[in-house]
Coordinates of N, CA and C and ligand atoms in Angstrom, one line a residue:
M279 N 0.8 -1.0 -0.1 CA -0.1 0.1 0.2 C 0.9 1.3 -0.1
G280 N 0.6 2.3 -0.8 CA 1.3 3.5 -0.4 C 0.6 4.7 -1.7
I281 N 1.1 5.6 -1.6 CA 0.6 6.8 -2.3 C 1.5 7.1 -3.2
K282 N 1.1 7.0 -4.3 CA 1.9 6.8 -5.5 C 2.1 8.5 -5.8
R283 N 3.0 9.0 -7.0 CA 2.9 10.3 -7.5 C 2.2 10.0 -8.9
I284 N 1.3 11.4 -8.8 CA 0.5 11.7 -10.0 C 1.2 12.2 -11.0
V285 N 0.8 11.2 -12.1 CA 1.6 11.8 -13.5 C 0.6 12.4 -14.3
R286 N 1.2 13.8 -14.4 CA 0.6 14.9 -15.2 C 0.6 15.0 -16.5
A287 N -0.4 15.9 -17.1 CA -0.5 15.9 -18.4 C 0.6 16.3 -19.3
G288 N 1.1 15.9 -20.3 CA 2.3 15.8 -20.9 C 3.2 14.6 -20.7
D289 N 2.7 13.7 -20.1 CA 3.1 12.4 -19.8 C 2.7 11.5 -20.9
P290 N 3.3 11.1 -22.2 CA 2.7 10.0 -23.0 C 1.9 8.9 -22.7
I291 N 2.0 8.6 -21.0 CA 1.1 7.6 -20.8 C 0.0 8.0 -20.9
L292 N -0.6 9.3 -20.4 CA -2.0 9.9 -20.4 C -2.6 9.5 -21.4
K293 N -1.5 9.5 -22.6 CA -2.5 9.4 -24.1 C -2.1 8.2 -24.6
N294 N -2.0 7.1 -23.8 CA -2.3 5.7 -24.3 C -3.4 5.2 -24.0
K295 N -4.0 4.1 -24.6 CA -4.9 3.2 -24.3 C -4.5 2.3 -23.2
A296 N -4.9 1.8 -22.1 CA -4.5 0.9 -21.2 C -4.7 -0.4 -21.6
N297 N -4.2 -1.2 -21.0 CA -4.5 -2.7 -21.4 C -5.4 -3.3 -20.6
E298 N -5.9 -4.1 -20.7 CA -7.1 -4.9 -20.1 C -6.3 -5.7 -19.1
V299 N -7.2 -5.9 -17.7 CA -6.3 -6.7 -17.1 C -6.9 -8.5 -17.2
S300 N -6.1 -9.3 -17.1 CA -6.6 -10.7 -17.3 C -7.5 -11.4 -16.2
V301 N -8.8 -11.4 -16.3 CA -9.5 -11.7 -14.9 C -9.0 -12.5 -14.0
K302 N -8.5 -13.3 -14.6 CA -7.9 -14.6 -13.6 C -6.7 -13.9 -12.5
D303 N -6.0 -12.7 -13.1 CA -5.1 -11.8 -12.1 C -5.7 -11.1 -11.2
I304 N -7.0 -10.9 -11.1 CA -7.6 -9.8 -10.4 C -7.3 -10.2 -9.1
P305 N -7.4 -11.2 -8.4 CA -7.0 -11.6 -6.9 C -5.7 -11.5 -6.5
S306 N -4.8 -11.4 -7.4 CA -3.5 -11.6 -7.3 C -2.8 -10.5 -6.5
E307 N -2.1 -10.4 -5.6 CA -1.2 -9.6 -5.0 C -1.0 -8.2 -5.7
K308 N -0.7 -8.5 -7.0 CA 0.0 -7.3 -7.8 C -0.9 -6.5 -8.1
I309 N -2.4 -7.2 -8.3 CA -3.6 -6.2 -9.1 C -4.1 -5.5 -7.7
Q310 N -4.0 -6.5 -6.5 CA -5.0 -6.1 -5.3 C -3.8 -4.7 -4.8
S311 N -2.4 -4.8 -4.8 CA -1.8 -3.6 -4.5 C -1.9 -2.8 -5.2
I312 N -2.3 -2.8 -7.0 CA -2.3 -1.6 -7.2 C -3.5 -0.9 -7.1
I313 N -4.5 -1.7 -6.8 CA -6.1 -0.9 -6.2 C -5.5 -0.3 -4.8
H314 N -5.0 -0.9 -3.9 CA -4.9 -0.1 -2.8 C -4.3 1.0 -3.2
D315 N -3.2 1.2 -3.5 CA -2.1 2.3 -4.1 C -3.1 3.4 -4.8
L316 N -4.2 2.9 -5.5 CA -4.8 4.1 -6.4 C -6.0 4.8 -5.1
I317 N -6.4 3.8 -4.4 CA -7.2 4.3 -3.2 C -6.5 5.3 -2.3
D318 N -5.5 4.8 -2.0 CA -4.9 5.8 -1.0 C -4.2 6.9 -1.9
T319 N -3.9 6.9 -3.1 CA -3.4 8.1 -4.1 C -4.5 9.1 -4.1
M320 N -5.7 8.4 -4.4 CA -6.8 9.0 -4.5 C -7.3 9.7 -3.6
K321 N -7.1 9.5 -2.0 CA -7.8 9.9 -1.0 C -7.0 11.0 -0.6
Q322 N -5.4 10.9 -0.7 CA -4.5 11.8 -0.3 C -4.3 13.3 -1.1
H323 N -5.0 12.8 -2.3 CA -5.1 14.0 -3.2 C -6.7 14.8 -3.3
N324 N -7.6 14.1 -2.5 CA -9.1 14.6 -2.5 C -9.6 14.6 -3.8
G325 N -9.1 13.3 -4.7 CA -9.4 13.3 -6.1 C -11.3 12.3 -6.0
A326 N -12.0 12.8 -6.6 CA -13.0 12.1 -6.9 C -13.0 10.7 -7.5
G327 N -12.0 10.6 -8.2 CA -11.7 9.2 -8.8 C -10.2 9.2 -9.4
L328 N -9.6 8.3 -9.8 CA -8.3 8.0 -10.1 C -8.0 6.9 -11.2
A329 N -7.4 6.9 -12.2 CA -7.5 5.8 -13.1 C -5.9 5.7 -12.9
A330 N -5.5 4.1 -13.2 CA -4.1 3.4 -12.9 C -3.3 4.5 -14.0
P331 N -3.4 4.6 -15.2 CA -2.4 5.6 -15.7 C -2.0 7.0 -15.1
Q332 N -2.9 7.3 -14.4 CA -2.3 8.4 -13.6 C -1.6 8.4 -12.5
V333 N -1.1 6.8 -12.2 CA -0.3 6.5 -11.5 C 1.0 5.9 -12.1
G334 N 0.9 6.1 -13.7 CA 2.1 5.5 -14.3 C 1.9 4.3 -14.9
I335 N 0.5 3.5 -14.6 CA 0.6 1.7 -14.7 C -0.6 1.8 -16.0
G336 N -0.5 1.3 -17.1 CA -1.1 1.3 -18.3 C -2.1 -0.1 -18.3
L337 N -3.0 -0.1 -17.0 CA -4.2 -1.3 -17.0 C -5.5 -0.4 -16.8
Q338 N -6.4 -1.1 -17.2 CA -7.7 -0.7 -17.1 C -8.1 -1.4 -15.6
I339 N -7.7 -0.1 -15.1 CA -8.0 -0.1 -13.8 C -8.4 1.1 -13.3
L340 N -9.8 1.4 -12.3 CA -9.9 2.8 -12.2 C -10.8 2.6 -10.6
V341 N -10.4 3.7 -9.7 CA -11.0 3.6 -8.7 C -12.1 5.5 -8.7
Y342 N -13.1 5.1 -8.1 CA -13.7 6.7 -7.4 C -14.7 6.2 -6.2
G343 N -15.0 7.9 -5.7 CA -16.0 7.5 -4.5 C -15.2 8.4 -3.6
F344 N -16.3 8.9 -2.2 CA -15.9 9.9 -1.5 C -17.1 9.9 -0.6
D345 N -16.4 10.1 0.8 CA -18.0 10.6 1.7 C -18.2 12.2 1.3
S346 N -17.2 13.1 1.5 CA -17.6 14.5 1.0 C -15.9 14.9 0.3
N347 N -16.2 16.0 -0.6 CA -15.4 16.1 -1.4 C -15.0 17.4 -1.5
P348 N -13.9 18.4 -1.0 CA -13.7 19.7 -1.0 C -13.4 19.9 -2.6
R349 N -13.3 19.1 -3.5 CA -12.9 19.7 -4.8 C -14.3 19.9 -5.4
Y350 N -15.4 18.9 -4.9 CA -16.9 19.3 -5.5 C -17.6 19.4 -4.3
P351 N -18.1 20.5 -3.7 CA -18.2 20.4 -2.6 C -19.7 20.6 -2.6
G352 N -20.4 20.4 -3.6 CA -21.9 20.4 -3.9 C -22.1 19.2 -4.3
E353 N -21.4 17.9 -4.3 CA -21.7 16.7 -4.7 C -22.2 15.8 -3.3
G354 N -23.0 14.8 -3.4 CA -23.3 14.0 -2.2 C -22.3 12.9 -2.4
P355 N -22.5 11.8 -0.9 CA -20.9 11.1 -1.1 C -21.7 9.7 -2.4
I356 N -20.4 9.4 -2.8 CA -20.5 8.1 -3.6 C -19.7 7.0 -3.0
P357 N -20.4 5.6 -2.9 CA -19.5 4.9 -2.4 C -18.2 4.3 -2.9
L358 N -17.3 3.8 -2.1 CA -16.0 3.6 -2.9 C -16.1 2.4 -3.7
T359 N -15.7 2.7 -4.9 CA -15.7 1.6 -5.7 C -14.9 1.4 -7.1
T360 N -14.2 0.1 -7.1 CA -13.0 0.0 -7.9 C -13.7 -0.8 -9.4
L361 N -13.3 -0.1 -10.6 CA -13.9 -0.8 -11.8 C -12.4 -1.5 -12.3
I362 N -12.6 -2.5 -13.2 CA -11.7 -2.9 -13.9 C -11.8 -3.6 -15.5
N363 N -11.6 -3.2 -16.3 CA -12.0 -3.5 -17.4 C -13.1 -3.0 -17.8
P364 N -13.6 -1.5 -17.3 CA -14.9 -1.2 -17.6 C -15.2 -0.7 -19.1
K365 N -16.4 -0.8 -19.2 CA -17.0 -0.7 -20.7 C -18.6 -0.1 -20.4
I366 N -18.6 1.2 -20.9 CA -19.5 2.0 -20.9 C -20.4 1.0 -22.3
I367 N -21.4 0.7 -22.4 CA -22.3 0.1 -23.3 C -23.3 0.8 -23.5
K368 N -24.0 1.7 -22.7 CA -25.0 2.6 -23.3 C -24.6 3.7 -22.9
Y369 N -24.8 5.0 -23.6 CA -24.9 6.6 -23.1 C -26.8 7.0 -23.2
S370 N -26.9 7.7 -22.2 CA -28.4 8.7 -22.8 C -28.2 9.6 -23.6
D371 N -29.3 9.8 -24.1 CA -29.1 10.9 -25.3 C -29.1 12.2 -24.4
E372 N -29.5 12.1 -22.9 CA -29.4 13.5 -22.5 C -28.4 13.8 -21.9
Q373 N -27.6 15.1 -22.2 CA -26.6 14.8 -21.7 C -26.5 16.3 -20.4
L374 N -25.1 16.4 -19.6 CA -25.3 17.5 -18.7 C -23.8 18.1 -18.9
I375 N -24.0 19.4 -18.6 CA -22.5 19.9 -18.9 C -22.2 20.2 -17.6
G376 N -21.0 20.1 -16.8 CA -20.7 20.4 -15.6 C -18.9 20.6 -15.7
F377 N -18.4 21.2 -14.6 CA -17.1 21.5 -14.5 C -16.6 20.0 -14.0
E378 N -15.2 19.7 -14.5 CA -14.6 18.7 -14.3 C -13.3 19.4 -13.6
G379 N -12.3 18.8 -12.8 CA -10.8 18.9 -12.9 C -10.6 17.6 -13.1
C380 N -9.3 17.4 -12.8 CA -8.5 16.1 -12.8 C -7.1 16.4 -12.3
L381 N -6.5 15.3 -11.2 CA -5.4 15.3 -10.6 C -4.1 15.4 -11.7
S382 N -4.2 15.1 -12.9 CA -3.1 15.1 -14.0 C -3.3 16.7 -14.3
L383 N -4.0 17.5 -14.1 CA -4.1 18.8 -14.5 C -4.1 19.7 -13.8
D384 N -3.6 19.1 -12.3 CA -3.1 20.1 -10.7 C -4.9 21.0 -10.5
T385 N -4.6 22.4 -11.1 CA -5.9 23.0 -10.5 C -6.5 23.6 -11.7
L386 N -6.6 23.0 -12.9 CA -7.4 23.8 -14.1 C -8.6 22.9 -13.9
R387 N -9.6 23.4 -14.4 CA -11.0 22.8 -14.6 C -11.5 23.6 -15.9
G388 N -12.3 22.8 -16.4 CA -13.2 23.3 -17.5 C -14.5 22.5 -17.3
E389 N -15.5 23.1 -18.1 CA -16.8 22.6 -18.4 C -16.7 21.3 -19.5
V390 N -17.5 20.1 -19.0 CA -17.6 18.9 -20.0 C -18.9 18.7 -20.3
K391 N -18.9 18.2 -21.3 CA -20.8 17.5 -21.5 C -20.2 16.3 -21.4
R392 N -21.4 15.7 -20.8 CA -21.6 14.0 -20.2 C -22.8 13.4 -20.6
A393 N -23.1 12.3 -20.8 CA -24.2 11.7 -20.9 C -24.7 11.6 -19.3
E394 N -26.0 12.2 -19.2 CA -26.3 12.0 -17.6 C -26.5 10.4 -17.0
T395 N -26.8 9.6 -18.0 CA -26.9 8.3 -17.6 C -26.3 7.2 -18.3
I396 N -25.7 6.2 -17.8 CA -24.8 5.2 -18.5 C -25.1 3.7 -18.1
E397 N -25.0 3.1 -19.0 CA -25.1 1.6 -18.7 C -23.2 1.0 -18.4
L398 N -22.9 0.4 -17.5 CA -22.1 -0.1 -17.7 C -21.6 -1.8 -17.5
S399 N -20.7 -2.0 -17.9 CA -20.1 -3.5 -17.8 C -18.7 -3.3 -17.4
A400 N -18.4 -4.2 -16.1 CA -16.8 -4.1 -15.8 C -17.0 -5.5 -14.9
Y401 N -15.9 -5.4 -14.1 CA -15.5 -6.7 -13.2 C -15.0 -5.6 -11.6
N402 N -15.4 -6.2 -10.8 CA -15.1 -5.4 -9.5 C -13.7 -5.7 -9.2
E403 N -13.5 -5.6 -7.6 CA -12.0 -6.1 -7.1 C -11.8 -7.0 -7.0
K404 N -12.8 -8.0 -6.5 CA -12.9 -9.6 -6.5 C -13.1 -10.0 -7.6
G405 N -13.1 -9.7 -9.1 CA -13.2 -10.4 -10.3 C -14.9 -10.7 -10.6
G406 N -15.6 -10.1 -9.9 CA -17.0 -10.6 -10.2 C -17.5 -9.4 -11.4
H407 N -18.0 -9.9 -12.1 CA -18.6 -9.2 -13.0 C -19.9 -8.5 -12.7
I408 N -20.0 -7.7 -13.2 CA -21.4 -6.4 -12.9 C -21.7 -5.7 -13.9
T409 N -22.9 -5.3 -13.9 CA -23.4 -4.6 -15.1 C -24.6 -3.6 -14.2
R410 N -24.3 -2.1 -14.2 CA -25.1 -1.4 -13.7 C -25.6 0.0 -14.6
I411 N -26.7 0.5 -14.0 CA -26.8 1.8 -14.6 C -26.6 2.8 -13.7
I412 N -26.3 3.9 -14.1 CA -25.7 5.0 -13.1 C -25.8 6.3 -13.7
S413 N -26.2 7.3 -13.2 CA -26.8 8.7 -13.5 C -26.4 9.5 -12.3
G414 N -26.1 10.6 -12.9 CA -25.3 12.0 -12.4 C -24.3 12.4 -12.2
F415 N -23.6 12.5 -10.9 CA -22.2 12.8 -10.7 C -21.1 11.6 -10.5
E416 N -22.0 10.5 -10.1 CA -21.3 9.0 -10.4 C -20.9 8.8 -11.7
A417 N -22.1 8.8 -12.9 CA -21.7 8.5 -14.2 C -20.6 9.6 -15.0
R418 N -20.7 10.7 -14.3 CA -19.8 11.7 -14.7 C -18.3 11.3 -14.6
V419 N -18.0 10.9 -13.0 CA -17.3 10.4 -12.6 C -16.6 9.5 -13.7
I420 N -17.2 8.2 -13.5 CA -17.1 7.5 -14.6 C -16.3 7.4 -15.8
Q421 N -17.3 8.1 -16.7 CA -16.8 8.7 -18.0 C -15.8 9.6 -18.0
H422 N -15.6 10.2 -17.2 CA -13.9 10.7 -16.9 C -13.1 9.6 -16.9
E423 N -13.0 8.9 -15.5 CA -12.1 7.9 -15.6 C -11.8 6.6 -16.8
V424 N -12.7 6.4 -17.1 CA -13.0 5.8 -18.4 C -12.3 6.2 -19.7
D425 N -12.3 7.7 -19.6 CA -11.7 8.7 -20.8 C -10.1 8.1 -20.7
H426 N -9.6 8.3 -19.1 CA -8.3 8.1 -19.1 C -7.8 6.4 -19.4
L427 N -8.8 5.3 -18.9 CA -8.2 4.5 -19.8 C -7.8 4.3 -21.2
M428 N -8.7 5.3 -22.0 CA -8.6 5.4 -23.2 C -7.4 6.2 -24.3
G429 N -7.2 6.9 -23.1 CA -6.0 7.8 -23.3 C -6.6 9.4 -23.6
T430 N -7.7 9.6 -23.1 CA -8.5 10.9 -23.4 C -8.6 11.7 -22.1
L431 N -7.8 13.0 -22.2 CA -7.9 14.0 -21.2 C -9.1 14.9 -21.2
I432 N -9.7 15.5 -20.5 CA -11.1 16.5 -20.5 C -10.6 17.6 -21.5
I433 N -9.9 18.2 -21.3 CA -9.2 19.1 -22.2 C -9.6 18.5 -23.7
E434 N -9.2 17.4 -24.3 CA -10.2 17.2 -25.3 C -11.4 17.1 -25.9
R435 N -12.3 17.4 -24.6 CA -13.8 17.2 -24.5 C -14.6 18.6 -24.3
M436 N -13.6 19.5 -24.1 CA -14.0 20.9 -23.4 C -14.6 21.7 -24.8
P437 N -16.2 22.1 -25.0 CA -16.8 22.6 -25.8 C -16.7 24.2 -26.0
N438 N -16.0 24.8 -24.4 CA -16.0 26.2 -24.5 C -15.1 26.6 -23.8
F439 N -14.1 27.0 -24.5 CA -12.9 27.7 -23.4 C -13.0 28.7 -22.8
D440 N -14.1 29.2 -22.9 CA -14.6 30.6 -22.0 C -14.7 29.9 -20.5
K441 N -14.9 28.7 -20.7 CA -15.7 27.8 -19.3 C -14.1 27.1 -18.9
F442 N -13.2 27.3 -18.8 CA -11.5 26.8 -18.8 C -10.6 27.7 -18.0
G443 N -9.9 27.4 -16.4 CA -9.1 28.1 -16.2 C -8.5 27.1 -14.8
F444 N -7.8 28.3 -14.2 CA -7.6 27.7 -12.3 C -8.7 27.7 -11.8
T445 N -8.9 26.9 -10.9 CA -9.7 26.9 -10.1 C -10.0 28.0 -9.3
E446 N -9.1 28.6 -8.8 CA -9.2 30.1 -7.9 C -9.9 31.1 -8.8
E447 N -9.2 30.9 -10.0 CA -9.8 32.1 -10.9 C -11.4 32.0 -11.0
L448 N -11.5 30.4 -11.3 CA -13.1 30.5 -11.7 C -13.8 30.5 -10.3
K449 N -13.4 30.1 -9.2 CA -14.1 30.6 -7.8 C -14.6 32.4 -7.9
A450 N -13.2 32.9 -8.4 CA -13.6 34.6 -8.3 C -14.4 34.9 -9.3
Q451 N -14.5 34.1 -10.4 CA -15.6 34.8 -11.3 C -17.2 33.9 -10.7
N452 N -16.9 33.3 -9.6 CA -18.4 32.6 -9.3 C -18.8 31.8 -10.3
Q453 N -17.9 30.6 -11.3 CA -18.2 29.8 -12.2 C -18.4 28.6 -11.5
I454 N -17.6 28.4 -10.6 CA -17.8 27.2 -9.5 C -17.8 27.5 -8.0
P455 N -18.5 26.8 -7.4 CA -18.8 26.8 -5.7 C -17.4 26.6 -5.1
Ligands
LIG126 NI1 -8.5 12.9 -14.4

């Protein structure tokens, strides 16, 4: 277990597609210790979520969840969740626009459009297969983290650069709480 260094934008690992984890390896010490490190690192940095490439590991593993989050003070609790080889199999037509940050982008934030509801297929940390329908901020977090596994950063998804900048500046403009 441990806190890892966060890889920041500019490192090519963030632009690569991560490899699938072999399902039989999920219970292994190697994969379990990556999951623990991701959780520890996410909590240390108050992340809403964290994907393995963000700690320099090119595997399709992500974690998310929090009781309360100072980076997203308006959002309610989301249970701590691990997803392995996640696939979003359906996106709702309804999209919501909202500000997102990213630990790999330090304090930069911008508005990103995401499907309001998604249907998700993935493996959990025990190697069990799950399918779930998820809405709202949790769906936003999952779409953000799955993007990391595909080598996509939020900047590439921002439709409006008038709504992009450093957290402090956006707060001063009352763009974010
Ligand atoms: Ni991110």
